[in-house]
XYZ file of C-alpha atoms in Angstrom:
634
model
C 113.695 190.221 151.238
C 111.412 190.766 147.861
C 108.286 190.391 150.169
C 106.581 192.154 147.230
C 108.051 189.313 144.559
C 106.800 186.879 146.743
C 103.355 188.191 147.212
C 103.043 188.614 143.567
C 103.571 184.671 143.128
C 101.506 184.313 145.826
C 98.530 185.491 144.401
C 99.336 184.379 140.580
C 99.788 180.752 142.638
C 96.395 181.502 144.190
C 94.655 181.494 140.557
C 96.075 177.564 139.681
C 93.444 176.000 142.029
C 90.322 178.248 141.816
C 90.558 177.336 137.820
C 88.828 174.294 139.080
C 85.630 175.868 141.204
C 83.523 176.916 137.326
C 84.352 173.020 136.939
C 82.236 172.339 140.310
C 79.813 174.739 139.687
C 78.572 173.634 136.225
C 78.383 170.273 137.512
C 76.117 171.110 140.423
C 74.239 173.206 138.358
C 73.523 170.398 135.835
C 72.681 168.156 138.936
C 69.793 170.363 139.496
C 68.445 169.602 136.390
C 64.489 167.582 136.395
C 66.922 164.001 135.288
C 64.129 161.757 137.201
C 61.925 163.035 134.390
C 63.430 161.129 131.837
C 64.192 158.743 134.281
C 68.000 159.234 134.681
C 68.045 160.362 138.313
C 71.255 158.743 138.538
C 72.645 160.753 135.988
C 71.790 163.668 138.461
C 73.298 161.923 142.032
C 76.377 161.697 139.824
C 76.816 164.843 138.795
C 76.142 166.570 142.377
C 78.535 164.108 143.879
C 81.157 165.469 141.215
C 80.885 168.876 142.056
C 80.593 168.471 145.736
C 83.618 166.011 145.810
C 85.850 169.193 144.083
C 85.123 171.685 147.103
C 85.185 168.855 149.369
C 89.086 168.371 148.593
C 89.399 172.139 148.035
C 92.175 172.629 150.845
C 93.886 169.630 148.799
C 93.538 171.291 145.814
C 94.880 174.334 146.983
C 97.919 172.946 148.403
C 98.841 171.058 145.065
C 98.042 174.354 143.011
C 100.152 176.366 145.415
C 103.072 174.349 145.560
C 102.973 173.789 141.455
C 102.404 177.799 140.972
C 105.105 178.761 143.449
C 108.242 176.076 141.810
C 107.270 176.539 137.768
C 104.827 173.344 137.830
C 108.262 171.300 139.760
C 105.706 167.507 140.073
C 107.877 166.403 142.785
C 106.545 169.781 144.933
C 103.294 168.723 144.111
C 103.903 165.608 144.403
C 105.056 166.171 148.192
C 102.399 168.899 148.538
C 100.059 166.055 148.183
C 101.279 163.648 150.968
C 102.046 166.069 153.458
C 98.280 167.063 153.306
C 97.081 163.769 153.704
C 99.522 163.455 156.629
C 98.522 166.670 158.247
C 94.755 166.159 158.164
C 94.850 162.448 159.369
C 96.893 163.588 162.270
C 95.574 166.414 163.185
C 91.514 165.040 163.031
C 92.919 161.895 164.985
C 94.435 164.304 167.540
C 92.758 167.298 167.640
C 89.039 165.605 166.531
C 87.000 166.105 163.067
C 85.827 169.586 164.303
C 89.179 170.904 163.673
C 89.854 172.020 160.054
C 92.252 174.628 158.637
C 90.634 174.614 155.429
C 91.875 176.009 152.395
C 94.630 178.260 154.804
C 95.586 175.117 155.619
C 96.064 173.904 152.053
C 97.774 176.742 151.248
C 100.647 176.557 154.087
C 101.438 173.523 153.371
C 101.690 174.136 149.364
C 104.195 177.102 150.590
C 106.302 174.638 152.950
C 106.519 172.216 149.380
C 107.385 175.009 147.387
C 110.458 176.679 150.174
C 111.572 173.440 150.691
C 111.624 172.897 146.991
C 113.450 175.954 146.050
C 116.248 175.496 149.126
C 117.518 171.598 148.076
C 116.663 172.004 144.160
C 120.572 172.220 143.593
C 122.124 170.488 146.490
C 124.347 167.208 145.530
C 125.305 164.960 147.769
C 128.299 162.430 147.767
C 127.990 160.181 144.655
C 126.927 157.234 146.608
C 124.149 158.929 147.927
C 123.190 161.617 145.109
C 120.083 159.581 144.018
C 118.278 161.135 146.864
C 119.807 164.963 146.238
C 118.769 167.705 144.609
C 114.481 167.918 144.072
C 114.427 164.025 145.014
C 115.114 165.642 148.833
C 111.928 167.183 148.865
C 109.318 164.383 149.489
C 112.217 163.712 152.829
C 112.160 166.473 154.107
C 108.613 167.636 153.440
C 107.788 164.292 155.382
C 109.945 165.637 158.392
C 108.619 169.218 158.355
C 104.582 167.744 158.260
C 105.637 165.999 160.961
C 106.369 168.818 163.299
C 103.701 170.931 161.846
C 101.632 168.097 163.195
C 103.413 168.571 166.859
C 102.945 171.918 166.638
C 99.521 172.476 165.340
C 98.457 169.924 168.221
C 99.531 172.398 171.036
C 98.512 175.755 169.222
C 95.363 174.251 167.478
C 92.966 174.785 169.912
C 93.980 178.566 170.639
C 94.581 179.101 166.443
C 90.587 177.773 166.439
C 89.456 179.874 168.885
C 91.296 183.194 167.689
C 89.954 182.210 164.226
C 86.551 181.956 165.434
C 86.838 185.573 167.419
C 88.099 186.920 164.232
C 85.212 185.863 162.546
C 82.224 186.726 164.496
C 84.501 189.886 164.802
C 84.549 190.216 161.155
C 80.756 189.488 160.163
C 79.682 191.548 163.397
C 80.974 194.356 161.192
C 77.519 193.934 158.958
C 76.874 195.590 156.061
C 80.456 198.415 157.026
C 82.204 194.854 157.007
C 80.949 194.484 153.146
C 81.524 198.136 152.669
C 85.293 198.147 153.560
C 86.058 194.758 151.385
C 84.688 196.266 148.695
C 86.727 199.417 148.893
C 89.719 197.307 149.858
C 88.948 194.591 146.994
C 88.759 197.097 144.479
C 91.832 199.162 145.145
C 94.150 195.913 145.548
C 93.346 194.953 141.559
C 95.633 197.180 140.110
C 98.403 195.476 142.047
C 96.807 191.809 141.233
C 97.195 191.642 145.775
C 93.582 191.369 145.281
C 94.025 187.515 145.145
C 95.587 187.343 148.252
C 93.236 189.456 150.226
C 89.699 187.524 148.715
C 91.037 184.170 150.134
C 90.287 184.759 153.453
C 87.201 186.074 152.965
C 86.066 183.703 149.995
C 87.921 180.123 151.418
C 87.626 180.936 155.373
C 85.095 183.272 156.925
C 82.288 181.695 158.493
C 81.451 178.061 159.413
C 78.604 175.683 157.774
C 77.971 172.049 158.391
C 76.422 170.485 155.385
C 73.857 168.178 153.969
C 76.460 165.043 155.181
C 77.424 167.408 158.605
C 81.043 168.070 157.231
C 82.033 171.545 158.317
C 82.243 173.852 155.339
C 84.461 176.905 155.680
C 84.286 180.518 153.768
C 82.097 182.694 151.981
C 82.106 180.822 148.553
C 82.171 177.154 149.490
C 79.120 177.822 152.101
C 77.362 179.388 149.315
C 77.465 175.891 147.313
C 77.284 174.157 149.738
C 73.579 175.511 150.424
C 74.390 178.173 153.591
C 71.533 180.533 152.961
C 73.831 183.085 154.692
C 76.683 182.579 152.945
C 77.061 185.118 149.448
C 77.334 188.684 151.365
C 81.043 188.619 150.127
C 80.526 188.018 146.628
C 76.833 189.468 145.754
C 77.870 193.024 145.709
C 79.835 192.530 143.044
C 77.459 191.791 140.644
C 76.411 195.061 139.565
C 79.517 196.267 139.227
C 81.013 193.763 136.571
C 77.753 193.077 134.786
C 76.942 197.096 134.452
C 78.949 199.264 135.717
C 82.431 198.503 134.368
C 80.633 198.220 130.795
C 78.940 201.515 131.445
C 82.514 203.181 131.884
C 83.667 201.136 128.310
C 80.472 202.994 126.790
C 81.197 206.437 128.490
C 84.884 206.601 126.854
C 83.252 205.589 123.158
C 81.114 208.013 123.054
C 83.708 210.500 124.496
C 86.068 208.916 122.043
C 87.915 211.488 118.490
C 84.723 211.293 116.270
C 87.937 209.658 113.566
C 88.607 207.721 116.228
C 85.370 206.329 118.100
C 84.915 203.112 114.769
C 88.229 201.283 116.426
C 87.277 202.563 120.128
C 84.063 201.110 119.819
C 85.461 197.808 118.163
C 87.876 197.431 121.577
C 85.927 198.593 124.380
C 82.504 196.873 123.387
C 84.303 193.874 123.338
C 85.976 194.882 126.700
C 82.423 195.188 128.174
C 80.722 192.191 126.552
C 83.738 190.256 127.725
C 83.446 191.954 131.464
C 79.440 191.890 131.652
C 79.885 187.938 130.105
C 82.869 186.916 132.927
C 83.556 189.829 134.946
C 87.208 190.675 133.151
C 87.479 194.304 134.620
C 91.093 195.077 133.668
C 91.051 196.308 130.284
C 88.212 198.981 130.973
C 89.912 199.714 134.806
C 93.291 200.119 133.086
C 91.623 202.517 130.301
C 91.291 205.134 133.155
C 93.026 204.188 136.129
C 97.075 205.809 135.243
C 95.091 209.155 133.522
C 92.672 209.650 136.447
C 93.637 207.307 139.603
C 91.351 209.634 141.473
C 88.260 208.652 139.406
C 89.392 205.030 140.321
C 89.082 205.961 144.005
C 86.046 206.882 143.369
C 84.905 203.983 141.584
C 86.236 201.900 144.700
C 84.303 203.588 146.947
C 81.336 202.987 144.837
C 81.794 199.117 144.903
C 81.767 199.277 148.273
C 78.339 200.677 148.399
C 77.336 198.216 145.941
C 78.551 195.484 148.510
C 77.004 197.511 151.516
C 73.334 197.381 149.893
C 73.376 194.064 148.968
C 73.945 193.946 152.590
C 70.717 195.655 153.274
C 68.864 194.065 151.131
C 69.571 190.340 152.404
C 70.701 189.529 149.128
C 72.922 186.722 148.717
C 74.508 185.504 145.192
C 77.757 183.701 144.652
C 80.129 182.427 141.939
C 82.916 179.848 141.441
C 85.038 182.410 139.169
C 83.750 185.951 139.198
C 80.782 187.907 139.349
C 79.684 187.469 135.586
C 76.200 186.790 133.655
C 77.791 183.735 133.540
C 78.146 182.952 137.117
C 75.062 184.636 137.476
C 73.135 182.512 135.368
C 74.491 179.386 136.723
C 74.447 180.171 140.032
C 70.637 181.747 140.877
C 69.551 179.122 141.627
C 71.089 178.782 144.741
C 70.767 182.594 145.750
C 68.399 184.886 147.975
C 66.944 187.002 146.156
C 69.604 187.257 143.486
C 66.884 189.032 140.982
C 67.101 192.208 142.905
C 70.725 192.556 141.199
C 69.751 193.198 137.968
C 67.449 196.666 138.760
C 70.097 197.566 141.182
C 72.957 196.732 138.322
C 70.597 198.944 136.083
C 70.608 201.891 138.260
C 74.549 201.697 138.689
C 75.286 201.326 135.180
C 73.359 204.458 135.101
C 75.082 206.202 137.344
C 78.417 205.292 136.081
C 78.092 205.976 132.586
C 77.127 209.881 133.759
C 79.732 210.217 135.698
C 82.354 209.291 133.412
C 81.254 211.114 130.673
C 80.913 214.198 132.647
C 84.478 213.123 134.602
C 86.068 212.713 131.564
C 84.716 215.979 129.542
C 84.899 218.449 132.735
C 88.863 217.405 133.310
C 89.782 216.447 130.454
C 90.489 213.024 130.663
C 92.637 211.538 128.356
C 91.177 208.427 128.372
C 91.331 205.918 124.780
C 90.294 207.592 121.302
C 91.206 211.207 123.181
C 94.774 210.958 122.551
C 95.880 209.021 119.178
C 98.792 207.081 121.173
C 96.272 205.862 124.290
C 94.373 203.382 123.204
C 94.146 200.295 123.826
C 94.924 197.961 120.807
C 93.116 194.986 118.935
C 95.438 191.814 119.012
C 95.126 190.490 115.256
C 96.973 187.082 116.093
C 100.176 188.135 115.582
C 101.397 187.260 119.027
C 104.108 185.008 117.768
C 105.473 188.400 115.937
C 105.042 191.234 118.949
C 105.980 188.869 121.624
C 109.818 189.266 120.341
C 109.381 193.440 120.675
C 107.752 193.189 123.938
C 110.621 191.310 125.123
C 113.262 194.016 124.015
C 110.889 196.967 125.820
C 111.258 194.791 129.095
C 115.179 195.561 128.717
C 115.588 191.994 126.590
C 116.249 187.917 127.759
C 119.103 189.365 130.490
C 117.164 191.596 132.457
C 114.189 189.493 133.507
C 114.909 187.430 136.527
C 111.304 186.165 136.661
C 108.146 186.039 134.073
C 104.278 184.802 135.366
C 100.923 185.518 133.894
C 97.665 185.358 135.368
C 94.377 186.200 133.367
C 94.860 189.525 132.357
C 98.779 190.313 133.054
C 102.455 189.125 133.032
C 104.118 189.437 136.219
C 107.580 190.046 136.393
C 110.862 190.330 137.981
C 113.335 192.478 136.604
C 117.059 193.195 137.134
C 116.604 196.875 136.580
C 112.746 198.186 135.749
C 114.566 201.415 134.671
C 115.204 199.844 131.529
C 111.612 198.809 130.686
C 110.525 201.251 127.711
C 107.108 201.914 129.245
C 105.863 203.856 125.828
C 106.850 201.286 123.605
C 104.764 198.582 125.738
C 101.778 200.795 124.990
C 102.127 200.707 121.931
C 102.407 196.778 121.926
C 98.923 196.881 123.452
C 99.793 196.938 127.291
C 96.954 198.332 129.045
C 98.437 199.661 131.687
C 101.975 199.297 133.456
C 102.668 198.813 137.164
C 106.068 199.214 139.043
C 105.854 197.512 142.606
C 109.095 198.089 143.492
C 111.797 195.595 143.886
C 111.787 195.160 140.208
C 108.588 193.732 140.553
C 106.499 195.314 138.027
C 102.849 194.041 136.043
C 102.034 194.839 132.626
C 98.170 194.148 131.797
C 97.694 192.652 128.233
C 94.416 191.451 129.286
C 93.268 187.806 128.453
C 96.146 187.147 126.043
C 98.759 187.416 128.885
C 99.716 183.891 129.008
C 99.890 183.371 125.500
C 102.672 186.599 125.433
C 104.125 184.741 127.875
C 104.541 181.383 126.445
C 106.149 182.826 123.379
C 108.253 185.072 124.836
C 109.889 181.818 126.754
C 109.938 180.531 123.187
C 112.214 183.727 122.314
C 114.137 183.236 125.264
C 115.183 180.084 124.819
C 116.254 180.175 120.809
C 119.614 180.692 120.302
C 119.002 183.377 117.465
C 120.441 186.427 116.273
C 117.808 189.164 116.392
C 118.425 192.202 115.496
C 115.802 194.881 117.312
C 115.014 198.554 115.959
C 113.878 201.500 117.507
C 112.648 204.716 116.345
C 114.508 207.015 114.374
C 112.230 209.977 114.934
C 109.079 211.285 116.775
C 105.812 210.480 114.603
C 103.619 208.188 112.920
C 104.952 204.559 111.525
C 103.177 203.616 108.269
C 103.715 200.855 106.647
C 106.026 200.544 103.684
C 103.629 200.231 100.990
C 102.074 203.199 101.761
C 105.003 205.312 100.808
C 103.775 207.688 97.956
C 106.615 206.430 96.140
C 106.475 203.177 93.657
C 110.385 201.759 94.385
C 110.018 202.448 97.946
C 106.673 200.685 98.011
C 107.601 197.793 96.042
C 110.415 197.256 98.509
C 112.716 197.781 95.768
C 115.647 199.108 97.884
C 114.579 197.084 100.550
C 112.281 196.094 103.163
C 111.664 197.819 106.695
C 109.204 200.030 107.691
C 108.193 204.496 107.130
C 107.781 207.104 109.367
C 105.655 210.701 108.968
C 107.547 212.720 111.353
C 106.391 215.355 113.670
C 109.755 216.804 114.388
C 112.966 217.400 112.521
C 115.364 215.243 114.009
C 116.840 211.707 113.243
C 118.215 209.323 115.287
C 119.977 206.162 114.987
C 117.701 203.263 115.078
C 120.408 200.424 115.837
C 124.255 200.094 116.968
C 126.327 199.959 114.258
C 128.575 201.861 111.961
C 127.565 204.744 109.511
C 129.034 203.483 106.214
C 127.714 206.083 104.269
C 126.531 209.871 104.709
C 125.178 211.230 101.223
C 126.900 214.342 100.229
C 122.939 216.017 100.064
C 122.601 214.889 103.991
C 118.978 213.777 103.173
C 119.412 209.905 103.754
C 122.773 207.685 105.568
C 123.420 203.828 105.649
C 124.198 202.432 108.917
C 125.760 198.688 109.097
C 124.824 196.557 112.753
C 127.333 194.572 113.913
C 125.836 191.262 112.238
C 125.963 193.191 109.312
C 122.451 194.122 108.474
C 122.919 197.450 106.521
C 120.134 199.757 107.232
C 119.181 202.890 105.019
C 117.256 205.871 106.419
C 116.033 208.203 103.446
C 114.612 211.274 105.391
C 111.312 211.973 102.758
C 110.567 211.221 99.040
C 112.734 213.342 96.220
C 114.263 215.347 98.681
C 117.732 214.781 97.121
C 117.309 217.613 95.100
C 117.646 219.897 97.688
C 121.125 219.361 98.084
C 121.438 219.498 101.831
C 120.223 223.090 102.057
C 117.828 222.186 105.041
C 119.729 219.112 106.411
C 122.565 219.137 109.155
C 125.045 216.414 109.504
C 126.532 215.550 113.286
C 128.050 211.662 111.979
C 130.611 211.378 109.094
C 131.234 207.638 107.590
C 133.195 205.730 109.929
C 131.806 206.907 113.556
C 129.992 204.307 115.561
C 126.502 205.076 116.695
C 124.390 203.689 119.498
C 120.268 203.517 119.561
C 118.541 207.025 120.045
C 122.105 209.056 118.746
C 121.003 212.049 116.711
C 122.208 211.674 113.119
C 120.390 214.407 111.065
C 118.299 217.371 111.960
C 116.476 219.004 109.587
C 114.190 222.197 109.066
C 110.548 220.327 108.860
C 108.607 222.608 107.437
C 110.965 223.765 104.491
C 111.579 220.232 103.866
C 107.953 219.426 103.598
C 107.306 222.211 101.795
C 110.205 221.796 99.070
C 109.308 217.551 98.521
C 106.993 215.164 97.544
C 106.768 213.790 101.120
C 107.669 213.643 104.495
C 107.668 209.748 104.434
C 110.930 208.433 105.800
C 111.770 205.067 105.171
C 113.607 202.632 107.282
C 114.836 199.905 105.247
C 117.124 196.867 105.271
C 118.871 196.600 102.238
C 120.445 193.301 102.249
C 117.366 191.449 102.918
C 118.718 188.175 101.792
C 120.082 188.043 105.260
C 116.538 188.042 107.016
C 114.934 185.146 107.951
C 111.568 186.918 109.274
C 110.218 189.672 110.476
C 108.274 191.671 113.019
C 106.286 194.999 113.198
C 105.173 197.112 116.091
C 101.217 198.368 115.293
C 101.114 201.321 112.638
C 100.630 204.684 115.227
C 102.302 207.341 117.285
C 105.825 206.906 117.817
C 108.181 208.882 119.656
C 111.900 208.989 119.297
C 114.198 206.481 119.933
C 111.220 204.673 121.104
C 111.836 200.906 121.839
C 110.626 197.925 119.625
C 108.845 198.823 116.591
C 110.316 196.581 114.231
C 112.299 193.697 114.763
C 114.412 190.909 112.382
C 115.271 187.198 113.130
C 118.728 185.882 111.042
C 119.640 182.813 108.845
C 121.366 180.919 110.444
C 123.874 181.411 108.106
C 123.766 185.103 107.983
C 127.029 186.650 108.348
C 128.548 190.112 108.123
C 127.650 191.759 104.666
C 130.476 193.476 102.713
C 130.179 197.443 103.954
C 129.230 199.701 101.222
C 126.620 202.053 100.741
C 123.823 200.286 99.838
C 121.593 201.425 97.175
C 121.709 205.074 96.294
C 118.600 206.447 95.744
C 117.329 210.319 95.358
């Protein structure tokens, strides 16, 4: 059982419904507003009975969303979702009396039973006569029947599930301010594997009881908070001065610790990482930036929020939000808190604390944290999705090997068949933040907030029947673009079009599967033809013909067939660089008549046979070029 998998869904699942709680909040925020003073208090009565009605159906909401999130959006899951909730909480208040109320837990088991049921009948037929009501059209059926002896069975466990729920509670909030202290630890450490979803919902949907203005019980941290609980908030509070100033005190830490040649695109990424955490509480792009180099500075960072949750505690402060702890949320949301101002001198002091402690963390060990190393940052997205989603696809291991693709906010959650062939470099180098392997194939790759547009276009490239044809790296180094080859016919694209490289070491590899159709007799460049009979030219530096092979060894001859990452050439480096114009090697694609478009991995640190930095989509009516050897060029 992929317990792991499913946990993963789980929590992406978990997201679909709390989309709608900043909905709710604005509303009741704007129903605060003076409106009698312009005599519109209508206007007002309206808007609070908006945002009240959204966390009044909130277990409602969260079995639709769950049973939608867990079946790829199936309607007829939600669909069923829908009606067995109304059936369970008719029956059970009727039975069991209005004091009984799962609550959002509630919501969410049922959304699971939609989504099982769903995904066991999806593909059953029946006999023809009868087939209208097979496959997904079974569901609604048999949901009916399963609600049904929920019902039976909630009604004889009901009363003991209420009264273990309430010991676990008073348990739970007995605990005080080490309660507060351990979720934040806990919270904090579960973000990496995106479990953190899973865990908040009891805390956030279920802990603690309030009756409100119209005596309806109200259940959990968050919807007591709206709701006007003046003890409700000691589970969210706390983590206020962490995303507002903290987190953005770690993004400043690593620019100023950032290569001085460096620190102008550091400072681009990461403040826009902090404004974007301090504006809406984002933490994974500036968690990610340090979390795989030091995991034992995340610890500590953990540890910290818990201490931020702990004296929050202390203080009797109490601050909520309907997405995450924000200046947003903050804003919005004062209103209703106890003594929510405290939160800003206490933020102060922590972003304070952090920002020393990283920049003495990261000098004293070294930490190779962005702008440190020239391969580890993270990279600026210039809207060229549409182009990088195809390359990202091939580092995942391509179309065949992923069983599974999801996105929340900030990453793609996947299935794979085999996670050994995910090209974890090359992903980096696509912008991925950070990589996670779950086991299970289960693994996370955090592209921060453009995850679900990667996601939707990779589907796109899944789906086209096209013939791609995707390149790796021929050799450890930087890639440049072709026009800034120190050579005019190169440049122009003369010979062709493709991509350079600077190398760092002398060896070349084969960049695709094909067959070498040509090996000059100077050894300094070969032609390789793929099998849909792109013919590819690799021209190891600029004028190095003229050195007649005397620093180049040969290990193909024209005919043999090569696979991706297949040494071809090595060469002595520094004699070659010495004796030539320039190290730039160009990858090109000579018969470029047979390219339809084209996409490019960002210009940096390459190593070899590295995965996915350049990639070509066919004409339809592309077929295999006449083998020859290209253009000859010195």
């Amino acid at each position: 059982m992929n317990w792991m998998g499913n946990l993963q869904q789980l929590g992406r699942s978990l997201m679909m419904p709390t989309i709608t709680l900043p909905v709710a909040a604005i509303l009741l925020r704007l129903g605060t507003l003076p409106w009698d003073r312009i005599h519109m208090p209508r206007v007002g009565e309206i808007l609070l009975l908006c945002g009240t009605t959204i966390f009044t159906y909130l277990p409602l909401i969260f079995a639709v969303g769950v049973a939608l999130g867990l079946t790829e959006s199936a309607g007829i899951a939600g669909m069923s979702a829908l009606i067995g909730h109304y059936m369970f909480s008719e029956a059970t208040q009727r039975y069991l009396g209005d004091s009984f109320q799962l609550g959002v837990p509630g919501g969410i088991l049922i959304g699971l039973l939609a989504a099982v049921i769903y995904h066991r009948v999806k593909h059953i037929q029946l006999p023809e006569s009868i087939q209208f009501f097979g496959g997904p059209r079974m569901v609604p059926l048999l949901m009916g029947l399963a609600i049904f002896l929920l019902i039976l069975l909630m009604i004889q466990v009901g009363p003991v599930l209420e009264t273990g729920m309430e010991k676990l509670t008073n348990f739970i909030l007995g605990l005080g301010g080490f309660g507060t202290f351990l979720y934040g630890i806990i919270h904090r450490l579960l973000v990496p594997s995106g479990l953190h979803h899973v865990f908040n919902n009891f805390f956030w949907f279920q802990l603690g009881a309030y009756n409100d203005a119209q005596g309806q019980p109200v259940f959990g941290d968050l919807p007591r908070y709206f709701a006007g609980d003046p003890t409700a908030g000691m589970y969210m509070a706390g983590l206020y001065p962490i995303m507002m100033f903290a987190l953005p005190a770690i993004a400043l830490a690593i620019i100023q610790e950032a290569r001085e040649d460096l620190k102008p695109k550091i400072r681009t990424t990461f403040l826009t990482a902090a404004f974007a955490c301090f504006l809406t509480g984002v933490t994974e792009p500036i968690e990610f930036a340090f979390l795989f180099v030091a995991p034992y500075l995340f610890f500590v960072h953990a540890i910290l929020s818990g201490l931020a949750m702990w004296i929050a505690y202390v203080l009797d402060i109490h601050h909520g939000f309907s997405y995450s702890a924000g200046a947003i949320d903050y804003l919005i949301n004062l209103h209703l808190s106890t003594r929510g101002l405290l939160l800003i001198p206490i933020g102060l002091a922590y972003g304070f604390v952090y920002y020393v402690l990283f920049r003495w963390a990261i000098r004293r060990f070294r930490i190779p944290t962005p702008g440190r190393e020239e391969g580890s940052q993270l990279e600026e997205w210039a809207g060229d999705i549409p182009y990088r989603s195809p390359l990202i696809l091939q580092a995942l291991g391509g179309k065949e090997n992923i069983k599974n693709i999801e996105a929340c906010i900030t990453r793609l959650r996947l299935t794979l068949v085999n996670d050994r062939q995910m090209d974890v470099s090359a992903l980096r180098l696509l912008g991925a933040a950070g990589v996670i392997r779950l086991g299970g194939g289960n693994v996370q790759v955090v592209f921060g907030t453009y995850s679900e547009l990667i996601r939707e276009e990779m589907i796109k490239s899944m789906r086209k029947d096209i013939q791609q044809v995707l390149f790796s790296s021929p050799m450890q180094g930087r890639m440049i673009p072709l026009e800034e080859v120190p050579d005019k016919i190169f440049a122009g694209k003369l010979v062709g079009n493709g991509v350079a490289f600077f190398p760092d070491k002398g060896e070349l590899v084969s960049p695709v599967a094909g067959k070498i159709i040509h090996v000059y007799p100077t050894l300094h460049a070969l032609g390789i033809e793929t099998e849909q009979g792109l013919q590819v030219l690799l021209h190891i530096g600029i004028d190095t013909a003229g050195l007649q092979g005397k620093y180049f060894t040969a290990y193909v001859k024209e005919g043999d067939l090569v696979e991706p990452g297949q040494l071809l050439v090595r060469f002595n480096l520094q004699k070659v660089k010495k004796n030539c114009k320039s190290l730039a090697t160009p990858m090109l694609i000579t018969n470029v008549d047979m390219v339809r478009s084209w996409s490019f991995a960002p210009y940096k640190a390459v190593k070899k046979g590295q995965a996915s930095v350049m990639s070509v989509m066919l004409k339809n009516t592309a077929t295999t070029g006449v083998t020859g050897g290209g253009n000859a060029y010195g």
